[in-house]
Amino acid sequence: MRTFGHNTIDAVPNIDFYRQTAASFGEKLSRPSLSELHDELDKEPFEDGLANGEEPSAAEEAAALAAKEGKGGTIKFGWVKGVLVRCMLNIWGVMLFIRMSWIVGQAGIGLTIAVILMATLVTTITGLSTSAIATNGFVRGGGAYYLISRSLGPEFGGSIGLIFAFANAVAVAMYVVGFAETVVELLNDVDALMTDELNDIRIVGTLTVILLLGISVAGMEWEAKAQIVLLVVLLGAIGNYFIGTFMPMESKEPKGFFGYHTAIFIENLGPDFRDGETFFSVFAIFFPAATGILAGANISGDLTDPQSAIPKGTLLAILITGVTYVAVAISAGSCIVRDATGDHNDSLSDTVNCTDAAACTLGYDFSICKEGGCQYGLMNDFQVMSLVSGFGPLITAGIFSATLSSALASLVSAPKVFQALCKDNIYPGLGVFAKGYGKNNEPLRGYVLTFCIGLAFILIAELNIIAPIISNFFLASYALINFSVFHASMANSPGWRPSFKYYNMWVSLAGAILCCVVMFVINWWAALVTLLIILALYIYVSYKKPDVNWGSSTQALIYNQALTHSLNLTGVEDHVKNFRPQCLVMTGYPNSRPALLHLVHSFTKNVGLLVCGHVRTVSRRPNFKELSQDHARCQRWLNKKRIKAFYAPVFSDNLRHGAQFLLQSVGLGRLKPNTLVMGFKNNWSDGDMRDVEIYVNTIHDAFDLQFGVVILRLRDGLDISHIQGQDELLSSQDKPPGGSKEQEVSVSPAKDPESDSGPPKTTNNQSIPLIVKDSKAPLSLTDQRLLETSQQFKKKQGKGTIDVWWLFDDGGLTLLIPYLLTNRSKWGDCRIRVFIGGKINRIDHDRRMMATLLSRFRIDFSDINVLGDINTKPKKHNKLSFKELIEPYRLKEDDMEQEAAERLKALEPWRITDNELELYKAKTNRQIRLNELLKEHSSTAKLIVMSMPLARKGTVSSALYMCWLETLSHELPPLLLVRGNHQSVLTFYS
């Protein structure tokens, strides 16, 4: 490749590098990977060309192929046909023809304009917010659901998507019933009813919805043509009305229509609320007429350029329809009086005694209407627009057009939204409706479902109860769209870059609040029902945790808050009252030592930080792709097991150096580990003593860095990684396709250096995959026992004791950990017993002193035991056992020359000198004696927590230290050796 005239594989910026795998427009290209540009020439590049380690799924590849094949014949709409026409048809509803005049009569021209402007304000803010979201990246099909889910995440998107699709499906029934009622009224006028009114509505409604389904299933092109025809009829009806207002006829005057007159305008300017109506009740009746602004956005997948079409079409539709509503309100209020009798005999020759101001000046006395009973005028005749119009039947055609166009738009919107929701697999079991058919990927199954829902509600034919809930469903969608813009702006994510600039986060927040207020104004109980349904769906989706990642503003805000709080923490000095154990646990792979992980998680969950450290000692370092997949797999396993922990792997030549990296670098600010937790090296005496030296030096390093150290020992060991098929790290998407008989569990270089069982470390250049076979080989008794032991801290512990052997004051960590454990439900039945060292002649005094200290610390205990015989000499056979234990590791300098002894000590620093043995004879005897006491007092304990003996660095050899630990913890229940960093972690001050 030639770039800037030079031969290089480095690529210049190109839009096709940034496409997703299944891009609708253009094909995805792959830029050269970093390894291709950076690695040595003789190395094989490991990247396969997908950016950031992405891999196309089978579904994505199929979608990309389908998109490529069908690109030529796909029907796409521009902003006029796709958005403007649909939105105008949906907003201009039946309300325009049969309720606007009544609203003007009740509220007057002034307040009617206020009602329209208030509704338009809500829809305009929502339109601006919709435009902002729609222009922040490529928009696929799914309308309101797609916009909300990609902004706020699957929890909000999934809940609103379901009810929005359902609302559109029921809206089909509402509009069709409105159409059927008008048809049945016409049939009734000519005495041509088929049965009775209710059943006729059902019959006409059923036939209508079947016809609409046929148009929809025929394809978007036919549906768009039908919408154009309906728009022409609707525009004709509106134009017909306005022409009629300039054509007053004497025959219409008794019914209240006089043409434009100042007297009528002035009289109708103010409100005249009757029958208990108020401003807000009138607003509640009008507002559904302003909805429908998402009709264009709902078919976003069928638009040529959604980013341009949605803002232009939606906002222009709101403007045109808003102006139309205001114009109708002013014209109706200027040429029609509120009440009229319809009787020619009510004309006047003398207006002296007339009390009806406007009618009197025009020669009519309608004052009798104040007593009620009049059938004409703004307040009484819902069909007054037909009276005013130039050609009455055209208004009826307009009503037909308004209802059918809205029904058709809803019938198309519901399946499209539902299909997008099902494709994302938010609700398991609904995937069957995700399938599309034909070149336009039409959701035929969704059409059938919408038809069935609509038909069911048409057959009920009583929509007065469901109607307010549907209006509130739409309003809830508007509220969340507005909140999405506020939330995304608040999160301040670099990915929030809408090309539509005419929005404001605070205006969007005000719009969201307004939508919620309007919900309660329209119908308070319907608003409560809506909120409860959304809440229930939100909780369900949150609980299910769908495996999707859309880069939502929720994620961005969580990041912002985490960063802000982490920075705030750094400005505050640590206080003993806020101390919590933050543990770096040397687990290797998280599933290698489950007992260690479960126990530590028991006292860190919702209390402190837990990091699973993994030192990987391989001679060939894996590439970035392998590393990232491995890391993701381990973190996913932790999340699946509901273990609140982080996984932190490092590469190093040995455990000690890797642990040093982790001890120094893991964490952020105050969120750093302060306690190193390790498993006891059970197989230390069988392996290479250099590994023991590394193990002990790791403990020294932790103390050097002021870490507390905790070591867990179980009789049967901790490491189960050599047992095949145990709790593999693979998730469903990692597993090979069906039919495969074996699965790769984890790619791991055999045992970690600190492992307590299993084969020695591999040294070849290839990592060893652990294979899980479907037919598992029978386990040995040792492995069976190890597996059972590995799960013992996962289940609830029965009644028993946690024995705390607090022999040395390390700041209180030895006491704090058991206290935190007993706060958990798993350990709730266990009681703390405290054991302390003392003298025989001071046992009561020492017990009282410890009881006082524990009560000051507010730590419950069941018993305090003072060990007066702690300094008694150990039994002879136990001393002999210790002597046998240390024999292989002694330097035996008396049997060789001094120079040879020094050389051997330098080569093998772990060896025990005679001088060392003599110097620490008392400490050795104490470990032997403590083991005897432990077996005597704590052999039935659920857990023993004990002060860990310290070895002075440079003086006590690693072999002697391991012999102490081995002797101390031999043949005991689960034992936790704890040594804090000797800084107080408990206080009795408030």
GROMACS .gro file of C-alpha atoms in nm, residues 656 660 663 676 678 692-707 709 948-958 961:
model
   34
  656ARG     CA    1   0.751  -1.325   4.438
  660GLN     CA    2   0.549  -0.745   4.422
  663LEU     CA    3   0.118  -0.535   4.592
  676LEU     CA    4  -0.246  -1.009   5.131
  678MET     CA    5  -0.266  -1.664   5.039
  692VAL     CA    6   0.950  -2.224   4.933
  693GLU     CA    7   1.208  -1.945   4.947
  694ILE     CA    8   0.998  -1.747   4.699
  695TYR     CA    9   0.680  -1.817   4.897
  696VAL     CA   10   0.825  -1.700   5.232
  697ASN     CA   11   0.991  -1.397   5.072
  698THR     CA   12   0.650  -1.299   4.930
  699ILE     CA   13   0.522  -1.281   5.290
  700HIS     CA   14   0.825  -1.069   5.388
  701ASP     CA   15   0.758  -0.834   5.093
  702ALA     CA   16   0.398  -0.787   5.205
  703PHE     CA   17   0.514  -0.690   5.557
  704ASP     CA   18   0.775  -0.458   5.408
  705LEU     CA   19   0.496  -0.277   5.223
  706GLN     CA   20   0.292  -0.253   5.548
  707PHE     CA   21   0.033  -0.508   5.435
  709VAL     CA   22  -0.104  -1.109   5.579
  948MET     CA   23   0.044  -1.579   6.272
  949PRO     CA   24   0.400  -1.618   6.403
  950LEU     CA   25   0.648  -1.372   6.256
  951ALA     CA   26   0.994  -1.460   6.128
  952ARG     CA   27   1.260  -1.192   6.146
  953LYS     CA   28   1.387  -1.120   5.797
  954GLY     CA   29   1.748  -1.223   5.739
  955THR     CA   30   1.763  -1.426   6.059
  956VAL     CA   31   1.502  -1.702   6.032
  957SER     CA   32   1.547  -1.922   5.726
  958SER     CA   33   1.249  -1.994   5.504
  961TYR     CA   34   0.959  -2.066   5.911
   0.00000   0.00000   0.00000
